[in-house]
Coordinates of N, CA and C in Angstrom, one line a residue:
X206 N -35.2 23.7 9.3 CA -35.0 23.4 7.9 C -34.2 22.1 7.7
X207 N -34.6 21.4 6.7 CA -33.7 20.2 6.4 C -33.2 20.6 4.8
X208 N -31.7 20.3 4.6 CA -31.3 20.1 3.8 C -30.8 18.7 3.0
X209 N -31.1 18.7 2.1 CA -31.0 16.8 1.2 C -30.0 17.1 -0.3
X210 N -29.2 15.8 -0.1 CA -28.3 16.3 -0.9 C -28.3 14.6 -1.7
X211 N -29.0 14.5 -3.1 CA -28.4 13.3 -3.3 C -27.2 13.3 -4.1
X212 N -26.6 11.7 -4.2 CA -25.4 11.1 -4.9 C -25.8 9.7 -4.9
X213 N -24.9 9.3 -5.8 CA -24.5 7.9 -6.7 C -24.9 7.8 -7.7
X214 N -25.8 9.0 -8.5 CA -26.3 8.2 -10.2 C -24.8 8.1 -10.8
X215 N -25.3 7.7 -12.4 CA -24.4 7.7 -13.1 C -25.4 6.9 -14.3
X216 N -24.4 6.7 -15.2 CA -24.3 5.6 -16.1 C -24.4 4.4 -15.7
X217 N -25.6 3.4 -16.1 CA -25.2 2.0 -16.3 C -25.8 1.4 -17.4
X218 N -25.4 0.2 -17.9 CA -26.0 -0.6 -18.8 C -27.0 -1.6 -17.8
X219 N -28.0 -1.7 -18.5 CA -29.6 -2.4 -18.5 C -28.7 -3.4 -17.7
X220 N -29.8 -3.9 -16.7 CA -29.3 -4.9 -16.1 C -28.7 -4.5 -14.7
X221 N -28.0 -3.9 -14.7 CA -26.9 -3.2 -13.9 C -27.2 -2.6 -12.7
X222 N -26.6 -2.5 -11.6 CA -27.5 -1.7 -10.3 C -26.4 -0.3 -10.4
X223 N -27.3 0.6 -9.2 CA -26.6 1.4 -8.6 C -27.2 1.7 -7.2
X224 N -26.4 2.6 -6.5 CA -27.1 2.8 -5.4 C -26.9 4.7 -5.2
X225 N -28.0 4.9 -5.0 CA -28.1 6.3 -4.0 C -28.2 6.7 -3.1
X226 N -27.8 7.9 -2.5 CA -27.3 8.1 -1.4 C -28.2 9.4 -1.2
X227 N -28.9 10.3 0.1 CA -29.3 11.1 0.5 C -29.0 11.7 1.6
X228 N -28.4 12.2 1.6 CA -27.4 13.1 3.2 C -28.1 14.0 3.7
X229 N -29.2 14.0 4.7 CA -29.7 14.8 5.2 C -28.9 15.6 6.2
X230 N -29.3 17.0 6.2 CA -28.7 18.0 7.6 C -29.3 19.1 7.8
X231 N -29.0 19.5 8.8 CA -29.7 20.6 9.3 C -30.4 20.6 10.4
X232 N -31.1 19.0 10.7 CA -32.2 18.5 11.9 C -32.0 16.9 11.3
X233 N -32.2 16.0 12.6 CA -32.4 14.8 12.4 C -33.4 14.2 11.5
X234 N -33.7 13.3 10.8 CA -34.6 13.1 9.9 C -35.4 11.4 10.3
X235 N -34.8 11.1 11.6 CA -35.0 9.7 12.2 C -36.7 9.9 12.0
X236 N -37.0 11.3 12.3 CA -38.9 10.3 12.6 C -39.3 10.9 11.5
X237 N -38.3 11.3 10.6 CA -38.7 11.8 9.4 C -40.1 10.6 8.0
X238 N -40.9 10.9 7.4 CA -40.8 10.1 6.1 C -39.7 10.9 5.0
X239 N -39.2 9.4 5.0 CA -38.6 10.6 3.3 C -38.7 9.2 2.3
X240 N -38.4 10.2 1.2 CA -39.4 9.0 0.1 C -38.4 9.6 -0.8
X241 N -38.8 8.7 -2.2 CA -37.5 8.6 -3.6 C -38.3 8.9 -4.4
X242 N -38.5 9.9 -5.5 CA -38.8 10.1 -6.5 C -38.4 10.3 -8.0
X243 N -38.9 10.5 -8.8 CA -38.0 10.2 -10.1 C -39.1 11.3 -11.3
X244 N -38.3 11.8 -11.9 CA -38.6 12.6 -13.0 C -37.9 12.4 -14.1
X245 N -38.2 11.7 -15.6 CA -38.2 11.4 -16.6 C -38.0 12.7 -17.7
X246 N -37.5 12.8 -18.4 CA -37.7 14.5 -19.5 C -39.0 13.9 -19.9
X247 N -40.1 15.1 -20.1 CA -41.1 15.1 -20.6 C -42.6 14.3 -20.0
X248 N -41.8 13.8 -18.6 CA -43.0 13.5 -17.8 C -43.3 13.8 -16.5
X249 N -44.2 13.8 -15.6 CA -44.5 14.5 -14.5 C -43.3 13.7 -13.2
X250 N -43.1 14.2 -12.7 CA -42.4 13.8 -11.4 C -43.1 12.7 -10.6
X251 N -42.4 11.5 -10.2 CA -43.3 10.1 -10.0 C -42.9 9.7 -8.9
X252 N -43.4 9.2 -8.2 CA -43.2 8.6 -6.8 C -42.4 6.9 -6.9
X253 N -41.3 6.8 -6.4 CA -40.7 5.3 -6.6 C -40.7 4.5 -4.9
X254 N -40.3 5.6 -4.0 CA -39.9 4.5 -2.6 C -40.0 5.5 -1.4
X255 N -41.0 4.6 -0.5 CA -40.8 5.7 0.4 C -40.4 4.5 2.0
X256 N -40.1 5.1 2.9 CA -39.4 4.5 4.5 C -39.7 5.5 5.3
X257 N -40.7 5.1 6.0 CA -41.1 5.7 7.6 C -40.8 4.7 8.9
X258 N -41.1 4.8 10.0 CA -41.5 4.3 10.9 C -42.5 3.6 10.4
X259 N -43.2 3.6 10.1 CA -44.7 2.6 9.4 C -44.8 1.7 8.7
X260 N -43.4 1.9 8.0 CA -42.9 0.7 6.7 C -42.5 1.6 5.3
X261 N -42.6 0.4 4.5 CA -41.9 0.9 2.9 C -43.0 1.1 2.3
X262 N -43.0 1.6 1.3 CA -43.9 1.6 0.2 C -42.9 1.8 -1.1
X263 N -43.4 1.1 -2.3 CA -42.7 1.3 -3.8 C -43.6 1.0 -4.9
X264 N -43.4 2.0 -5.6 CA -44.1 2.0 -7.0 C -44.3 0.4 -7.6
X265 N -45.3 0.1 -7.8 CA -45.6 -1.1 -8.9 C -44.3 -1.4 -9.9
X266 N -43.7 -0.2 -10.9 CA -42.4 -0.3 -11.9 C -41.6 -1.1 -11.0
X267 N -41.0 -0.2 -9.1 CA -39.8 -1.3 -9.0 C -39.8 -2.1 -8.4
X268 N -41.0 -2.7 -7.7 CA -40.8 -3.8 -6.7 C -40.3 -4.6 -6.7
X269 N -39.8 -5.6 -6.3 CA -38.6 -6.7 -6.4 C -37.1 -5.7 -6.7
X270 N -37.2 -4.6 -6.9 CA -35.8 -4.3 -8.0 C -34.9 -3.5 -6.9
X271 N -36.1 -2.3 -6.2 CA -35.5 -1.8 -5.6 C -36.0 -1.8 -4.2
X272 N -34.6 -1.4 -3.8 CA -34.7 -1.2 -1.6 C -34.1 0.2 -1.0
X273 N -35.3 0.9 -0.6 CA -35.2 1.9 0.3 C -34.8 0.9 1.7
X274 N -33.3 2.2 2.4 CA -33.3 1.8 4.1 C -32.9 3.1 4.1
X275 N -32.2 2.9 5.5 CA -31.7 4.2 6.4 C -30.8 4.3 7.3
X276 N -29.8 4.9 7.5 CA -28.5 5.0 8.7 C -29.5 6.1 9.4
X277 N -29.9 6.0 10.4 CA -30.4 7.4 11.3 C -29.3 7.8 11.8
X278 N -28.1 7.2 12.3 CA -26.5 7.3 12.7 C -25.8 8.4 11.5
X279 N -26.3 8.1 10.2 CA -25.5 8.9 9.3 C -26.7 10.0 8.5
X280 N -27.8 10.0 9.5 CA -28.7 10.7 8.9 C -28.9 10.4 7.1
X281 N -29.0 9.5 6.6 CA -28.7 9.1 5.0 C -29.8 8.1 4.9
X282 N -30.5 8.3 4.2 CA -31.4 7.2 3.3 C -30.8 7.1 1.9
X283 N -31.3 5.6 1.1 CA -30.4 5.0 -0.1 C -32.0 4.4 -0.5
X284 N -31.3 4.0 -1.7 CA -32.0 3.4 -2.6 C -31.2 2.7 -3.5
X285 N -31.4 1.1 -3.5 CA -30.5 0.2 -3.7 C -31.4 0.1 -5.3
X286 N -30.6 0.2 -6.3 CA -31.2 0.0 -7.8 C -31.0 -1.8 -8.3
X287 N -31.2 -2.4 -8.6 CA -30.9 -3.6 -8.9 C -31.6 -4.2 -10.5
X288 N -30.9 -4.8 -11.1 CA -31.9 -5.0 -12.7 C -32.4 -3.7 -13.5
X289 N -31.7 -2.9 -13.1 CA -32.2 -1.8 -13.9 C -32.6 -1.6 -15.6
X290 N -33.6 -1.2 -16.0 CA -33.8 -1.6 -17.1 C -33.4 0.8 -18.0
X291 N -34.2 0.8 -18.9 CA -33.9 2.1 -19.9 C -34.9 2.5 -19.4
X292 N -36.0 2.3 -19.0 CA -37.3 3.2 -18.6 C -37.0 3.3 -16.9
X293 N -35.8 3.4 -16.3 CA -35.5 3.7 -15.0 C -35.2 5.0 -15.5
X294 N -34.1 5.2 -16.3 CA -33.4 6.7 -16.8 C -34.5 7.8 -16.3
X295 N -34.0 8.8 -15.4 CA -34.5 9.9 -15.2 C -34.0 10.5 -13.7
X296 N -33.9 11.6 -14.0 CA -33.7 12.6 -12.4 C -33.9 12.2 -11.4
X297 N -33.0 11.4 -9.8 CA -33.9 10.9 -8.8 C -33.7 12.2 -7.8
X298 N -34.8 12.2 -6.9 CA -35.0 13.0 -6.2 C -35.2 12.5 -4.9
X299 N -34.2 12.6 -4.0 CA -34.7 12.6 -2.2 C -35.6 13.4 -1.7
X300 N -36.6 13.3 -1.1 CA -37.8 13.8 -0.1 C -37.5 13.8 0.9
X301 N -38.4 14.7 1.9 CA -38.8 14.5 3.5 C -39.9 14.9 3.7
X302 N -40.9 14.7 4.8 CA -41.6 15.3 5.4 C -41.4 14.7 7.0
X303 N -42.3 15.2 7.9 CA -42.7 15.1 9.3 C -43.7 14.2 8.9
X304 N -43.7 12.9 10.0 CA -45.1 11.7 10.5 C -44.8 10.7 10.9
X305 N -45.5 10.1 10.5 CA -44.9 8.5 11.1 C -45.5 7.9 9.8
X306 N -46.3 8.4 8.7 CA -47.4 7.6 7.9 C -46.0 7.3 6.3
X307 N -46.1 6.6 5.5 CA -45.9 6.4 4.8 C -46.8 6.9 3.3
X308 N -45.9 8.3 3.0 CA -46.4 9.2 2.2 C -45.6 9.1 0.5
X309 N -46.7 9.0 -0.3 CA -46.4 8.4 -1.5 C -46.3 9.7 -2.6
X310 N -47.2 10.9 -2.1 CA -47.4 11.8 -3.4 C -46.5 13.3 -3.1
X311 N -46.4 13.4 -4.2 CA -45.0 14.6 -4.6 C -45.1 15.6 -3.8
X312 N -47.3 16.0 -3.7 CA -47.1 17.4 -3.4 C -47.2 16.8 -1.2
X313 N -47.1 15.7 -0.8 CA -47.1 15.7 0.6 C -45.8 15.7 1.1
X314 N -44.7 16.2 0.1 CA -43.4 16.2 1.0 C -43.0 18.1 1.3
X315 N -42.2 17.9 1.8 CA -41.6 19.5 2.2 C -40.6 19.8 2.0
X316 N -39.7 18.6 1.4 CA -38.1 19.4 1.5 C -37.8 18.7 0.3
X317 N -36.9 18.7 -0.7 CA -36.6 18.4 -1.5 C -34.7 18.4 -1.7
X318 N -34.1 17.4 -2.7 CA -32.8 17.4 -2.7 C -32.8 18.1 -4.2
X319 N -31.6 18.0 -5.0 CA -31.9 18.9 -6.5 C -31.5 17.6 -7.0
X320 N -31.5 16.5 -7.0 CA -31.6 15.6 -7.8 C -30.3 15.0 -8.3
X321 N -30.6 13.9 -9.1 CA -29.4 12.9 -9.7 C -29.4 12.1 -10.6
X322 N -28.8 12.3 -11.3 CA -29.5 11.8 -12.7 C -29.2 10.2 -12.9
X323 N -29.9 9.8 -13.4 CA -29.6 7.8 -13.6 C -29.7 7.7 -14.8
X324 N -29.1 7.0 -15.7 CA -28.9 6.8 -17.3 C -29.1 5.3 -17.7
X325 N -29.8 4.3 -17.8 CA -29.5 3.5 -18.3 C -29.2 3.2 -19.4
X326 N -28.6 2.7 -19.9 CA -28.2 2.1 -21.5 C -29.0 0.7 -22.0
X327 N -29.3 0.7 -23.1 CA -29.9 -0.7 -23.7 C -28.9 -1.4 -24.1

């Protein structure tokens, strides 16, 4: 079993970065995919970033804005927020599964963190 724990939202004003943090444990997560997702109130759960062995992938909304990496040393994947605008605001969520492939959709992961909320302000 892997356990995922994220941190760093908060509040920021538009513009503004933040960064999040995902602490995996329980088993190593090096040949892991784990990916970033995001849930908005009142909309379906979205795929933002994912980092395998295979490379990155990121949603159309953040490219240029944001960067998925990884400590395999601190078992921790991040997500660097940068230019954040009001339509970022919403629940992020850390992922995992087992591969090597770079997996984009909600229902191909298997572990889940309980989330973090990110607030932008206008």
């Amino acid at each position: 079993q892997v356990q995922l724990v994220e941190s760093g939202g908060g509040l920021v004003q538009a513009g503004g970065s933040l960064r999040l943090s995902c602490a995996a444990s329980g088993r190593s997560v090096s040949n892991y995919n784990m990916g970033w997702f995001r849930q908005a109130p009142g909309k379906e759960r979205e795929f933002v970033a994912a980092i395998s062995w295979a490379g990155t992938d990121y949603a159309d909304s953040v490219k240029g804005r944001f960067t998925i990496s990884r400590d395999n040393a601190k078992n921790t994947v991040y997500l660097q927020m940068n230019s954040l605008k009001p339509e970022d605001t919403a629940v992020y969520y850390c992922a995992a599964r087992q591969g090597l492939g770079v997996w984009v959709g909600v229902y191909e992961y298997d572990y889940w963190g309980q989330g973090t909320q990110v607030t932008v302000s206008s």
